[in-house]
PDB file of C-alpha atoms in Angstrom:
ATOM      1  CA  MET A   1       0.219  -0.016  -0.158  1.00  0.00           C
ATOM      2  CA  GLY A   2       1.742   3.340  -1.342  1.00  0.00           C
ATOM      3  CA  ARG A   3       1.045   6.677   0.488  1.00  0.00           C
ATOM      4  CA  LEU A   4      -1.632   8.966  -0.128  1.00  0.00           C
ATOM      5  CA  MET A   5      -1.248  11.910  -2.775  1.00  0.00           C
ATOM      6  CA  ASN A   6      -2.301  15.113  -1.344  1.00  0.00           C
ATOM      7  CA  ALA A   7      -5.334  15.731  -3.032  1.00  0.00           C
ATOM      8  CA  GLU A   8      -6.657  11.935  -2.116  1.00  0.00           C
ATOM      9  CA  ALA A   9      -5.472  12.868   1.653  1.00  0.00           C
ATOM     10  CA  GLU A  10      -7.561  16.221   1.285  1.00  0.00           C
ATOM     11  CA  ALA A  11     -10.610  13.564   0.401  1.00  0.00           C
ATOM     12  CA  LEU A  12     -10.294  11.447   3.177  1.00  0.00           C
ATOM     13  CA  GLN A  13     -10.256  13.725   5.598  1.00  0.00           C
ATOM     14  CA  LYS A  14     -13.539  15.483   4.301  1.00  0.00           C
ATOM     15  CA  ASP A  15     -15.435  11.900   5.381  1.00  0.00           C
ATOM     16  CA  ILE A  16     -13.418  11.869   9.091  1.00  0.00           C
ATOM     17  CA  PRO A  17     -15.553  12.964  11.833  1.00  0.00           C
ATOM     18  CA  PRO A  18     -13.900  15.698  13.825  1.00  0.00           C
ATOM     19  CA  GLN A  19     -13.353  13.548  17.095  1.00  0.00           C
ATOM     20  CA  LEU A  20     -11.180  11.254  15.022  1.00  0.00           C
ATOM     21  CA  ALA A  21      -9.213  13.644  12.918  1.00  0.00           C
ATOM     22  CA  GLU A  22      -8.587  15.302  16.542  1.00  0.00           C
ATOM     23  CA  LEU A  23      -7.124  11.776  17.808  1.00  0.00           C
ATOM     24  CA  ALA A  24      -5.127  11.112  14.683  1.00  0.00           C
ATOM     25  CA  GLU A  25      -3.728  14.718  15.445  1.00  0.00           C
ATOM     26  CA  ALA A  26      -2.636  14.360  18.519  1.00  0.00           C
ATOM     27  CA  ILE A  27      -1.310  10.348  18.169  1.00  0.00           C
ATOM     28  CA  GLY A  28       0.711  11.486  15.003  1.00  0.00           C
ATOM     29  CA  LYS A  29       2.018  14.147  17.226  1.00  0.00           C
ATOM     30  CA  LYS A  30       3.400  11.739  19.930  1.00  0.00           C
ATOM     31  CA  ALA A  31       4.448   9.104  17.346  1.00  0.00           C
ATOM     32  CA  ASN A  32       7.605   9.063  16.349  1.00  0.00           C
ATOM     33  CA  ALA A  33      11.615   7.918  17.751  1.00  0.00           C
ATOM     34  CA  THR A  34      11.883  10.174  20.572  1.00  0.00           C
ATOM     35  CA  ALA A  35       9.133   9.538  22.190  1.00  0.00           C
ATOM     36  CA  VAL A  36       9.479   6.231  22.232  1.00  0.00           C
ATOM     37  CA  PHE A  37      13.149   5.663  22.574  1.00  0.00           C
ATOM     38  CA  GLY A  38      14.177   8.982  24.002  1.00  0.00           C
ATOM     39  CA  ALA A  39      16.101  12.749  22.679  1.00  0.00           C
ATOM     40  CA  PRO A  40      19.757  12.196  20.585  1.00  0.00           C
ATOM     41  CA  ILE A  41      22.244  11.350  22.822  1.00  0.00           C
ATOM     42  CA  VAL A  42      25.210  13.699  22.418  1.00  0.00           C
ATOM     43  CA  ASP A  43      28.708  12.648  23.863  1.00  0.00           C
ATOM     44  CA  ARG A  44      31.881  14.873  23.231  1.00  0.00           C
ATOM     45  CA  GLU A  45      32.126  15.135  19.412  1.00  0.00           C
ATOM     46  CA  ARG A  46      29.434  12.278  18.618  1.00  0.00           C
ATOM     47  CA  THR A  47      26.034  12.650  18.078  1.00  0.00           C
ATOM     48  CA  VAL A  48      23.303   9.187  18.438  1.00  0.00           C
ATOM     49  CA  ILE A  49      19.865   9.713  16.771  1.00  0.00           C
ATOM     50  CA  PRO A  50      17.637   7.021  17.251  1.00  0.00           C
ATOM     51  CA  VAL A  51      15.708   5.717  14.238  1.00  0.00           C
ATOM     52  CA  ALA A  52      12.248   3.465  14.508  1.00  0.00           C
ATOM     53  CA  GLN A  53       9.391   2.990  12.460  1.00  0.00           C
ATOM     54  CA  ALA A  54       6.459   4.091  14.195  1.00  0.00           C
ATOM     55  CA  ARG A  55       2.806   3.495  13.289  1.00  0.00           C
ATOM     56  CA  PHE A  56      -0.811   4.114  14.877  1.00  0.00           C
ATOM     57  CA  GLY A  57      -4.140   2.850  13.770  1.00  0.00           C
ATOM     58  CA  LEU A  58      -7.745   4.901  14.665  1.00  0.00           C
ATOM     59  CA  GLY A  59     -10.976   3.373  14.830  1.00  0.00           C
ATOM     60  CA  LEU A  60     -14.754   4.256  15.407  1.00  0.00           C
ATOM     61  CA  GLY A  61     -17.862   2.858  15.409  1.00  0.00           C
ATOM     62  CA  ASP A  62     -21.686   3.645  15.946  1.00  0.00           C
ATOM     63  CA  GLY A  63     -23.929   1.436  16.371  1.00  0.00           C
ATOM     64  CA  LEU A  64     -27.439   1.588  17.703  1.00  0.00           C
ATOM     65  CA  ILE A  65     -26.646   0.488  21.993  1.00  0.00           C
ATOM     66  CA  ALA A  66     -22.876   1.925  21.754  1.00  0.00           C
ATOM     67  CA  LYS A  67     -19.986   4.119  20.183  1.00  0.00           C
ATOM     68  CA  GLY A  68     -16.881   3.858  20.448  1.00  0.00           C
ATOM     69  CA  LEU A  69     -13.849   5.517  19.829  1.00  0.00           C
ATOM     70  CA  GLY A  70      -9.975   4.340  19.581  1.00  0.00           C
ATOM     71  CA  GLY A  71      -6.622   4.029  18.923  1.00  0.00           C
ATOM     72  CA  GLY A  72      -3.150   2.763  19.707  1.00  0.00           C
ATOM     73  CA  MET A  73       0.817   3.183  18.100  1.00  0.00           C
ATOM     74  CA  THR A  74       3.339   0.790  17.849  1.00  0.00           C
ATOM     75  CA  ALA A  75       6.664   1.698  17.269  1.00  0.00           C
ATOM     76  CA  LYS A  76      10.020  -0.588  16.395  1.00  0.00           C
ATOM     77  CA  PRO A  77      13.892   0.209  16.614  1.00  0.00           C
ATOM     78  CA  LEU A  78      15.138   0.179  12.969  1.00  0.00           C
ATOM     79  CA  GLY A  79      18.927   1.751  14.328  1.00  0.00           C
ATOM     80  CA  PHE A  80      20.170   4.800  15.074  1.00  0.00           C
ATOM     81  CA  ILE A  81      22.085   7.505  13.065  1.00  0.00           C
ATOM     82  CA  VAL A  82      25.847   8.696  14.446  1.00  0.00           C
ATOM     83  CA  ILE A  83      27.634  11.860  13.434  1.00  0.00           C
ATOM     84  CA  ASP A  84      31.355  12.230  14.373  1.00  0.00           C
ATOM     85  CA  GLY A  85      34.252  13.354  13.038  1.00  0.00           C
ATOM     86  CA  SER A  86      34.465  10.674  10.566  1.00  0.00           C
ATOM     87  CA  GLY A  87      30.812  11.613   9.086  1.00  0.00           C
ATOM     88  CA  VAL A  88      27.849  10.484   9.292  1.00  0.00           C
ATOM     89  CA  ARG A  89      26.441   7.245   9.142  1.00  0.00           C
ATOM     90  CA  PHE A  90      23.308   5.080   9.788  1.00  0.00           C
ATOM     91  CA  GLN A  91      23.802   1.213  11.695  1.00  0.00           C
ATOM     92  CA  ARG A  92      20.733  -0.954  11.738  1.00  0.00           C
ATOM     93  CA  THR A  93      19.904  -2.354  14.798  1.00  0.00           C
ATOM     94  CA  PRO A  94      19.562  -5.974  14.922  1.00  0.00           C
ATOM     95  CA  GLN A  95      16.311  -7.480  14.183  1.00  0.00           C
ATOM     96  CA  PRO A  96      15.128 -10.864  16.299  1.00  0.00           C
ATOM     97  CA  SER A  97      14.535 -13.581  14.070  1.00  0.00           C
ATOM     98  CA  LEU A  98      11.506 -15.516  14.652  1.00  0.00           C
ATOM     99  CA  ALA A  99      13.103 -19.469  13.865  1.00  0.00           C
ATOM    100  CA  PRO A 100      13.339 -19.912  17.190  1.00  0.00           C
ATOM    101  CA  LEU A 101      10.577 -18.733  17.989  1.00  0.00           C
ATOM    102  CA  ALA A 102       8.688 -21.205  15.116  1.00  0.00           C
ATOM    103  CA  PHE A 103      11.120 -24.205  16.095  1.00  0.00           C
ATOM    104  CA  GLY A 104       9.457 -23.879  19.876  1.00  0.00           C
ATOM    105  CA  VAL A 105       6.180 -23.539  18.607  1.00  0.00           C
ATOM    106  CA  VAL A 106       6.408 -26.828  16.756  1.00  0.00           C
ATOM    107  CA  LEU A 107       8.308 -28.863  18.989  1.00  0.00           C
ATOM    108  CA  GLY A 108       5.531 -27.968  21.545  1.00  0.00           C
ATOM    109  CA  LEU A 109       2.451 -29.480  19.276  1.00  0.00           C
ATOM    110  CA  ALA A 110       4.500 -32.612  19.155  1.00  0.00           C
ATOM    111  CA  ILE A 111       4.925 -32.803  22.236  1.00  0.00           C
ATOM    112  CA  ALA A 112       1.121 -32.121  23.143  1.00  0.00           C
ATOM    113  CA  MET A 113      -0.038 -34.343  20.679  1.00  0.00           C
ATOM    114  CA  ARG A 114       2.646 -37.241  22.174  1.00  0.00           C
ATOM    115  CA  LEU A 115       0.932 -36.843  25.311  1.00  0.00           C
ATOM    116  CA  MET A 116      -2.440 -36.439  24.043  1.00  0.00           C
ATOM    117  CA  ARG A 117      -2.506 -39.829  22.638  1.00  0.00           C
ATOM    118  CA  PRO A 118      -4.150 -43.024  24.315  1.00  0.00           C
ATOM    119  CA  PRO A 119      -1.571 -45.930  25.321  1.00  0.00           C
ATOM    120  CA  ARG A 120      -0.984 -48.560  23.773  1.00  0.00           C
ATOM    121  CA  ALA A 121      -1.968 -51.763  24.863  1.00  0.00           C
ATOM    122  CA  ARG A 122       0.602 -53.554  25.988  1.00  0.00           C
ATOM    123  CA  LEU A 123       1.257 -57.763  25.162  1.00  0.00           C
ATOM    124  CA  ALA A 124       1.666 -59.947  27.919  1.00  0.00           C
ATOM    125  CA  ARG A 125       4.465 -61.751  27.434  1.00  0.00           C
TER     126      ARG A 125
END
């Protein structure tokens, strides 16, 4: 999904209720790396700036019995920018691998299936 062009964004804003627009603006102002991971760090001749991917979502419901409005935000560290005497560079933050989690889930399911199986009848000798 790509970014909206200005004309498309303006057309969508006309359909948004004022409460939802206010909530979106309030969350959007706070959805940044500084809010989640802190301000840039300056140490003598070096500055380190955190970089994150911040996302937020909003929802509005209006039914016969109840109405609701809500939103949420998530942020994921991507890395940091280092500015020092040798220049400016971006250092990527290592992202966790899901392979160990997937292995654990498969192993846990295999053990659970084995334990739930009825015991075998033993032959008398």
